[in-house]
Each structure stands twice: as C-alpha cells, then as structure tokens.
C-alpha cells in the first residue's frame, strides 16, 4: 500500500518574461522523510521551493496537501498549513533577543495590546529544548555563533506548528562541528514526525541524512531515487548531465619556483601572533584551519581591507606598501572574497559593470570611458568563463551562485593581477561549477600567477594544492607539502599541535 504524500506537486511549470524556468515537474514529500533536492546552480531548486511556500504562484499544474488541492497566494498561506523555510542567509535581527526573533511577527499577547513575554520565553525554551539546545532566550542573536543562529531559525518554525521544514543550504556557512550538530537536529525533527526538504551541494551530507533524492537539471526533473540504492558518482552524473572525469582536476605543479609573494612578521590588529610565509609561482598554496583561526583576517590584512599592526609585503622580491585595497590592486593582487554577494558584487548592476569595476582605468579615453571597449571586454570574459546567461546587461542578482562566482573571478582577471587570493572559492556552488572554478585556478597557475586558496574543505585543499599552511589562533602551525598532508595531520595542526 502506497503512503499518502504530505505535499505533492503535479506537473507544475513557471515562466518569467516568457522563459520557462520550471518545466512540468512532479514532486512529493512523504510524512517523516528527508527529501533532498539536488541540482546545479540554476537548475530550478530555489524557484521550486518558492512555489511550495507561496512566494511564487504556480503558472501550470496543481499542488496537494494531504491529498487535497491547495493554492497559496503568499507565504502566510503556506505557514497556515505548517510549511516553514530556513534559508542559507538567515532572517534574524542581531540586536533582538533569541525569544524576540523566534516570535517576530507572531508575538503572543495578553489582552489587546500587551505582549505575554513570560509565555513567549517559556515556549522559546521548549522549542530550543526540542532541538537539544539550552540557549538562553534572553540572549541577543549577535552573541551567538552561526551554528546556534541556524538552530534559532529552525526553532522559529515551531511557532507555525511546522509539519514540513524546507532547508536551503543550511550548512553552507557552518564549521564541521556545527554541521554535525545540525544533522543531529534533522534526525530529531524526523523522530518528531516533521518532514524535511533539504537542499545542499555537499554530496556526503546528503547521502548521510537523505531518504529520497530528486535531481533537477535545467528546470526539469531528471529522476527521484532512493538514497540507499544510489552512488555518489551516479548522482553527480545525473545532476550535471555528464560524467566528471575528475572531482579535483589538479594539473602537476610547474617547475618555476620564483617567489611571488613574501609576508614577513605580519601582526594582525588585536593579535600578538606573528605570521611569515612565502608563496611561489607554479604552485597552489592552500590555507587551512578551523573557523576563527585567522585565515580570512590574514588575507584581508594583506590586501589592505583590514588594518594590521605591522608586517612587510614583498611582491616578486619588491617591497610594497599596502594600506588600502587600491594599493593592493596596483601591486597586482586579486582577492576573491568568501562573501561574493556582500563584498564581491554589485548585485543590482549589470554583468558588464561588475566585470570592469576594478579595471575601469584601462578603458579611459581622455576624460571619458570607452563604452565599446568595456562591453567587448565583458563579453569576452562572459564567453570564456561560460557564464549563463550570457547577457552583458543582466543584473548580477539574477545569476546562480556558481555564475556569480565566475563574474567575481572575471572582475579580477580583467585587472591582469598576478597574485590571486581565493577565500572559500567553491562555497555554495554545485559540483559542476566547482570543477570549472578549479580549471580556472589551474589556468592561472599555468600562466604564472601566484594562487592561494583558503578553504574549510580539506578534500578540496588536498586535491588542488601543492602546499598547505595550517593556522591556529592567528599562527601558522604547519607548512606541509602535498605528499605529507592528510586529514589527521592537518586537523592536529589546526587544533594547536605542531
């Protein structure tokens, strides 16, 4: 006997400006299951969940809740049925308390006007307890780590008596420990009879917690499979529409070992630790360490984005004085930030604008800019990096995460930089887009650039890097060649061991 679906979509479609982005998809969520949505950036996952939650209306097809037809005219309708969403970018107000955030917009009252703070505090405690948490409801959100903030976001779902929780890339910004905690929370929610729709690009994670996986490609459903009967390679091939020959397409390091970057006695603001290292042409240098180890802070100080107490920077043997990012750009640096939306892109500007913003001076004709050359340059990078869509006038906001990352990289390629610092270069992008980013990195190295990769993913560092520096509390605790590095040695150094 077949199990009745909690939520079912039958042959649904959605178009924007005449372009069909969801094509005749049928999809169901069973009671108490983790149903994974898998697909490359731009495959239609986000559009699909917005239709499930009433953020977008359905153009064609039908939706059923417990076998009864439903139509949502907005997210409030979906909440009435017990559908809640936890997005990658948390919807919390830092200066409000945990309790205030949980009940924001759904406050409990005594009488017509007064808030029942006592009851809200008690319920908030109970909601957090259901998630195995003992977080103080009166603590401000700004005082919590990202992992705990994510759990507060999930606790908000209980205020609508959630029967289905949609999680969109919930572990993208979490450490390994925080990720484990979140996955345990998912198990607990399932035990309580709540269904989960789970979106992530981390295949290992999906194989661990998923029951069924629906794969999307180009706005259409490829298949729905039982996790236990499916291999990782099969999932990747179905997702990208081709076999990936190599997950980490690392080219052999080049023989040229000219020192391209040397950092001497760098002391970060509010730190007593001293950092010194060199990076060479022809190799990829990885930077590993746990969250809070000082990796990003070090990169930002080198690039002039953050102040440093002291330290010298040498580029190809020449000492350079970097106080601001524009000094770094002039010295040949490129910094691909981990926060591509907040710091890497002007989301409401065109792709052409974003690609050329750091190299505008190259297109000056007297007092004017050559618009023809700007557009030609942007078009060349869009084509070379296979950005989709290829419209130069398209706003960056409308691109998938992988394509946004390509635009950030194009911006720095246009500056003709020689030292590239990549901070979490593949965070939040799919397997196919990752391989394309890795190939771009290989190309930079082959052309003589110095490349540094900061990453929280050890397989990525061990797969792509020739040498790995490990940091702990603002100090470099290991300098490992590729053949010396393994997860155990890196983690020992990352936790303070030599």
PDB file of C-alpha atoms in Angstrom, residues 188-363:
ATOM      1  CA  UNK A 188      15.475  14.742  15.886  1.00  0.00           C
ATOM      2  CA  UNK A 189      12.925  16.599  13.748  1.00  0.00           C
ATOM      3  CA  UNK A 190      12.237  13.421  11.750  1.00  0.00           C
ATOM      4  CA  UNK A 191      11.722  11.488  15.002  1.00  0.00           C
ATOM      5  CA  UNK A 192       9.119  14.111  15.921  1.00  0.00           C
ATOM      6  CA  UNK A 193       7.258  13.349  12.672  1.00  0.00           C
ATOM      7  CA  UNK A 194       8.269  16.519  10.783  1.00  0.00           C
ATOM      8  CA  UNK A 195       9.133  16.176   7.074  1.00  0.00           C
ATOM      9  CA  UNK A 196      12.209  17.896   5.632  1.00  0.00           C
ATOM     10  CA  UNK A 197      13.011  19.136   2.126  1.00  0.00           C
ATOM     11  CA  UNK A 198      16.790  19.543   2.148  1.00  0.00           C
ATOM     12  CA  UNK A 199      18.932  21.406  -0.402  1.00  0.00           C
ATOM     13  CA  UNK A 200      22.716  21.133  -0.328  1.00  0.00           C
ATOM     14  CA  UNK A 201      25.671  20.745  -2.682  1.00  0.00           C
ATOM     15  CA  UNK A 202      27.554  18.590  -0.157  1.00  0.00           C
ATOM     16  CA  UNK A 203      27.003  15.095  -1.556  1.00  0.00           C
ATOM     17  CA  UNK A 204      28.430  13.299   1.528  1.00  0.00           C
ATOM     18  CA  UNK A 205      25.960  15.164   3.725  1.00  0.00           C
ATOM     19  CA  UNK A 206      23.005  14.272   1.501  1.00  0.00           C
ATOM     20  CA  UNK A 207      23.950  10.595   1.446  1.00  0.00           C
ATOM     21  CA  UNK A 208      24.096  10.607   5.249  1.00  0.00           C
ATOM     22  CA  UNK A 209      20.675  12.095   6.028  1.00  0.00           C
ATOM     23  CA  UNK A 210      18.525  11.738   2.888  1.00  0.00           C
ATOM     24  CA  UNK A 211      15.780   9.164   2.255  1.00  0.00           C
ATOM     25  CA  UNK A 212      14.956  10.117  -1.344  1.00  0.00           C
ATOM     26  CA  UNK A 213      16.714  12.458  -3.774  1.00  0.00           C
ATOM     27  CA  UNK A 214      15.059  14.341  -6.632  1.00  0.00           C
ATOM     28  CA  UNK A 215      17.550  15.594  -9.222  1.00  0.00           C
ATOM     29  CA  UNK A 216      16.766  18.721 -11.268  1.00  0.00           C
ATOM     30  CA  UNK A 217      18.551  19.895 -14.402  1.00  0.00           C
ATOM     31  CA  UNK A 218      17.697  22.976 -16.489  1.00  0.00           C
ATOM     32  CA  UNK A 219      14.325  23.409 -14.755  1.00  0.00           C
ATOM     33  CA  UNK A 220      13.165  19.814 -15.347  1.00  0.00           C
ATOM     34  CA  UNK A 221      13.108  16.713 -13.143  1.00  0.00           C
ATOM     35  CA  UNK A 222      15.690  14.090 -14.113  1.00  0.00           C
ATOM     36  CA  UNK A 223      14.690  11.409 -11.589  1.00  0.00           C
ATOM     37  CA  UNK A 224      13.704  10.627  -7.985  1.00  0.00           C
ATOM     38  CA  UNK A 225      15.897   7.952  -6.394  1.00  0.00           C
ATOM     39  CA  UNK A 226      16.237   6.058  -3.133  1.00  0.00           C
ATOM     40  CA  UNK A 227      19.443   7.262  -1.430  1.00  0.00           C
ATOM     41  CA  UNK A 228      20.412   3.761  -0.260  1.00  0.00           C
ATOM     42  CA  UNK A 229      20.296   2.435  -3.814  1.00  0.00           C
ATOM     43  CA  UNK A 230      22.310   5.256  -5.431  1.00  0.00           C
ATOM     44  CA  UNK A 231      26.045   6.023  -5.634  1.00  0.00           C
ATOM     45  CA  UNK A 232      27.633   9.472  -5.396  1.00  0.00           C
ATOM     46  CA  UNK A 233      29.054   9.188  -8.924  1.00  0.00           C
ATOM     47  CA  UNK A 234      25.610   8.349 -10.302  1.00  0.00           C
ATOM     48  CA  UNK A 235      24.096  11.403  -8.579  1.00  0.00           C
ATOM     49  CA  UNK A 236      26.785  13.734  -9.935  1.00  0.00           C
ATOM     50  CA  UNK A 237      26.419  12.386 -13.471  1.00  0.00           C
ATOM     51  CA  UNK A 238      22.625  12.790 -13.371  1.00  0.00           C
ATOM     52  CA  UNK A 239      22.963  16.297 -11.946  1.00  0.00           C
ATOM     53  CA  UNK A 240      25.447  17.718 -14.462  1.00  0.00           C
ATOM     54  CA  UNK A 241      24.359  15.584 -17.435  1.00  0.00           C
ATOM     55  CA  UNK A 242      27.850  14.196 -17.990  1.00  0.00           C
ATOM     56  CA  UNK A 243      30.479  12.152 -16.178  1.00  0.00           C
ATOM     57  CA  UNK A 244      33.035  14.237 -14.294  1.00  0.00           C
ATOM     58  CA  UNK A 245      36.401  12.712 -15.099  1.00  0.00           C
ATOM     59  CA  UNK A 246      37.971  14.236 -12.021  1.00  0.00           C
ATOM     60  CA  UNK A 247      36.446  15.856  -8.975  1.00  0.00           C
ATOM     61  CA  UNK A 248      39.683  17.811  -8.406  1.00  0.00           C
ATOM     62  CA  UNK A 249      41.299  18.343 -11.855  1.00  0.00           C
ATOM     63  CA  UNK A 250      44.717  19.299 -10.496  1.00  0.00           C
ATOM     64  CA  UNK A 251      47.480  19.798 -13.030  1.00  0.00           C
ATOM     65  CA  UNK A 252      51.057  18.955 -11.995  1.00  0.00           C
ATOM     66  CA  UNK A 253      52.845  21.918 -10.420  1.00  0.00           C
ATOM     67  CA  UNK A 254      55.247  23.815 -12.653  1.00  0.00           C
ATOM     68  CA  UNK A 255      58.984  23.751 -12.160  1.00  0.00           C
ATOM     69  CA  UNK A 256      59.318  27.551 -11.941  1.00  0.00           C
ATOM     70  CA  UNK A 257      59.761  28.342  -8.259  1.00  0.00           C
ATOM     71  CA  UNK A 258      60.204  32.100  -8.277  1.00  0.00           C
ATOM     72  CA  UNK A 259      58.957  33.609  -5.044  1.00  0.00           C
ATOM     73  CA  UNK A 260      55.918  35.692  -5.996  1.00  0.00           C
ATOM     74  CA  UNK A 261      54.733  36.731  -2.523  1.00  0.00           C
ATOM     75  CA  UNK A 262      56.572  37.013   0.779  1.00  0.00           C
ATOM     76  CA  UNK A 263      54.948  38.030   4.058  1.00  0.00           C
ATOM     77  CA  UNK A 264      57.319  38.956   6.885  1.00  0.00           C
ATOM     78  CA  UNK A 265      56.336  39.470  10.528  1.00  0.00           C
ATOM     79  CA  UNK A 266      52.682  40.251   9.851  1.00  0.00           C
ATOM     80  CA  UNK A 267      50.845  41.088  13.065  1.00  0.00           C
ATOM     81  CA  UNK A 268      47.073  41.412  12.798  1.00  0.00           C
ATOM     82  CA  UNK A 269      45.043  44.016  14.671  1.00  0.00           C
ATOM     83  CA  UNK A 270      44.280  42.824  18.235  1.00  0.00           C
ATOM     84  CA  UNK A 271      46.684  39.883  17.907  1.00  0.00           C
ATOM     85  CA  UNK A 272      50.137  39.141  19.258  1.00  0.00           C
ATOM     86  CA  UNK A 273      50.806  36.328  16.776  1.00  0.00           C
ATOM     87  CA  UNK A 274      53.359  36.862  14.015  1.00  0.00           C
ATOM     88  CA  UNK A 275      52.808  35.430  10.512  1.00  0.00           C
ATOM     89  CA  UNK A 276      55.573  34.866   7.953  1.00  0.00           C
ATOM     90  CA  UNK A 277      55.417  32.756   4.782  1.00  0.00           C
ATOM     91  CA  UNK A 278      56.179  32.702   1.056  1.00  0.00           C
ATOM     92  CA  UNK A 279      54.094  31.711  -1.969  1.00  0.00           C
ATOM     93  CA  UNK A 280      55.646  30.752  -5.298  1.00  0.00           C
ATOM     94  CA  UNK A 281      54.862  30.819  -8.986  1.00  0.00           C
ATOM     95  CA  UNK A 282      53.866  27.442 -10.360  1.00  0.00           C
ATOM     96  CA  UNK A 283      52.230  26.151  -7.178  1.00  0.00           C
ATOM     97  CA  UNK A 284      48.856  26.449  -5.460  1.00  0.00           C
ATOM     98  CA  UNK A 285      49.213  27.310  -1.776  1.00  0.00           C
ATOM     99  CA  UNK A 286      46.366  26.203   0.488  1.00  0.00           C
ATOM    100  CA  UNK A 287      45.438  27.815   3.820  1.00  0.00           C
ATOM    101  CA  UNK A 288      43.659  25.520   6.290  1.00  0.00           C
ATOM    102  CA  UNK A 289      42.377  25.973   9.840  1.00  0.00           C
ATOM    103  CA  UNK A 290      39.225  25.866  11.914  1.00  0.00           C
ATOM    104  CA  UNK A 291      36.676  28.701  11.971  1.00  0.00           C
ATOM    105  CA  UNK A 292      38.250  31.601  13.898  1.00  0.00           C
ATOM    106  CA  UNK A 293      41.838  30.560  13.134  1.00  0.00           C
ATOM    107  CA  UNK A 294      42.518  33.931  11.461  1.00  0.00           C
ATOM    108  CA  UNK A 295      42.718  32.788   7.802  1.00  0.00           C
ATOM    109  CA  UNK A 296      40.353  35.402   6.338  1.00  0.00           C
ATOM    110  CA  UNK A 297      41.661  38.089   8.708  1.00  0.00           C
ATOM    111  CA  UNK A 298      45.197  37.429   7.444  1.00  0.00           C
ATOM    112  CA  UNK A 299      44.089  37.653   3.794  1.00  0.00           C
ATOM    113  CA  UNK A 300      42.154  40.882   4.397  1.00  0.00           C
ATOM    114  CA  UNK A 301      45.154  42.438   6.174  1.00  0.00           C
ATOM    115  CA  UNK A 302      47.484  41.515   3.291  1.00  0.00           C
ATOM    116  CA  UNK A 303      45.006  43.026   0.812  1.00  0.00           C
ATOM    117  CA  UNK A 304      44.586  46.228   2.852  1.00  0.00           C
ATOM    118  CA  UNK A 305      40.896  45.604   3.592  1.00  0.00           C
ATOM    119  CA  UNK A 306      41.652  45.447   7.347  1.00  0.00           C
ATOM    120  CA  UNK A 307      44.296  47.298   9.362  1.00  0.00           C
ATOM    121  CA  UNK A 308      47.397  45.465  10.536  1.00  0.00           C
ATOM    122  CA  UNK A 309      49.701  46.328  13.409  1.00  0.00           C
ATOM    123  CA  UNK A 310      52.877  45.621  11.481  1.00  0.00           C
ATOM    124  CA  UNK A 311      54.422  43.496   8.759  1.00  0.00           C
ATOM    125  CA  UNK A 312      56.069  43.705   5.351  1.00  0.00           C
ATOM    126  CA  UNK A 313      54.741  42.509   1.988  1.00  0.00           C
ATOM    127  CA  UNK A 314      57.048  41.662  -0.947  1.00  0.00           C
ATOM    128  CA  UNK A 315      55.746  41.051  -4.489  1.00  0.00           C
ATOM    129  CA  UNK A 316      58.279  39.302  -6.744  1.00  0.00           C
ATOM    130  CA  UNK A 317      61.077  40.494  -4.456  1.00  0.00           C
ATOM    131  CA  UNK A 318      59.946  44.140  -4.310  1.00  0.00           C
ATOM    132  CA  UNK A 319      58.603  45.580  -1.059  1.00  0.00           C
ATOM    133  CA  UNK A 320      55.164  47.147  -1.467  1.00  0.00           C
ATOM    134  CA  UNK A 321      53.277  49.438   0.890  1.00  0.00           C
ATOM    135  CA  UNK A 322      49.634  48.326   1.130  1.00  0.00           C
ATOM    136  CA  UNK A 323      47.301  50.402   3.285  1.00  0.00           C
ATOM    137  CA  UNK A 324      44.101  50.138   1.240  1.00  0.00           C
ATOM    138  CA  UNK A 325      42.681  47.681  -1.306  1.00  0.00           C
ATOM    139  CA  UNK A 326      43.504  50.078  -4.161  1.00  0.00           C
ATOM    140  CA  UNK A 327      47.198  49.821  -3.141  1.00  0.00           C
ATOM    141  CA  UNK A 328      46.930  46.016  -3.333  1.00  0.00           C
ATOM    142  CA  UNK A 329      45.252  46.151  -6.752  1.00  0.00           C
ATOM    143  CA  UNK A 330      48.017  48.453  -8.012  1.00  0.00           C
ATOM    144  CA  UNK A 331      50.593  45.930  -6.688  1.00  0.00           C
ATOM    145  CA  UNK A 332      48.940  43.112  -8.672  1.00  0.00           C
ATOM    146  CA  UNK A 333      46.686  41.491  -6.043  1.00  0.00           C
ATOM    147  CA  UNK A 334      43.238  39.999  -6.558  1.00  0.00           C
ATOM    148  CA  UNK A 335      41.075  38.979  -3.583  1.00  0.00           C
ATOM    149  CA  UNK A 336      38.104  36.724  -4.321  1.00  0.00           C
ATOM    150  CA  UNK A 337      36.169  37.206  -1.079  1.00  0.00           C
ATOM    151  CA  UNK A 338      34.117  34.445   0.576  1.00  0.00           C
ATOM    152  CA  UNK A 339      31.121  36.847   0.721  1.00  0.00           C
ATOM    153  CA  UNK A 340      30.536  37.231  -3.012  1.00  0.00           C
ATOM    154  CA  UNK A 341      27.111  38.852  -2.569  1.00  0.00           C
ATOM    155  CA  UNK A 342      28.052  41.298   0.190  1.00  0.00           C
ATOM    156  CA  UNK A 343      31.602  42.200  -0.871  1.00  0.00           C
ATOM    157  CA  UNK A 344      32.305  40.729  -4.309  1.00  0.00           C
ATOM    158  CA  UNK A 345      29.444  42.036  -6.433  1.00  0.00           C
ATOM    159  CA  UNK A 346      27.142  44.978  -7.074  1.00  0.00           C
ATOM    160  CA  UNK A 347      24.038  42.798  -7.245  1.00  0.00           C
ATOM    161  CA  UNK A 348      21.799  45.389  -8.880  1.00  0.00           C
ATOM    162  CA  UNK A 349      24.329  46.334 -11.557  1.00  0.00           C
ATOM    163  CA  UNK A 350      24.961  44.619 -14.891  1.00  0.00           C
ATOM    164  CA  UNK A 351      27.487  41.862 -15.509  1.00  0.00           C
ATOM    165  CA  UNK A 352      29.478  44.279 -17.678  1.00  0.00           C
ATOM    166  CA  UNK A 353      29.676  46.802 -14.813  1.00  0.00           C
ATOM    167  CA  UNK A 354      30.737  44.133 -12.296  1.00  0.00           C
ATOM    168  CA  UNK A 355      33.426  42.667 -14.557  1.00  0.00           C
ATOM    169  CA  UNK A 356      35.002  46.064 -15.317  1.00  0.00           C
ATOM    170  CA  UNK A 357      34.620  47.840 -11.973  1.00  0.00           C
ATOM    171  CA  UNK A 358      38.181  47.097 -10.760  1.00  0.00           C
ATOM    172  CA  UNK A 359      39.840  47.889 -14.107  1.00  0.00           C
ATOM    173  CA  UNK A 360      37.950  50.977 -15.371  1.00  0.00           C
ATOM    174  CA  UNK A 361      41.166  52.980 -15.758  1.00  0.00           C
ATOM    175  CA  UNK A 362      42.242  50.650 -18.596  1.00  0.00           C
ATOM    176  CA  UNK A 363      39.364  51.927 -20.732  1.00  0.00           C
TER     177      UNK A 363
END
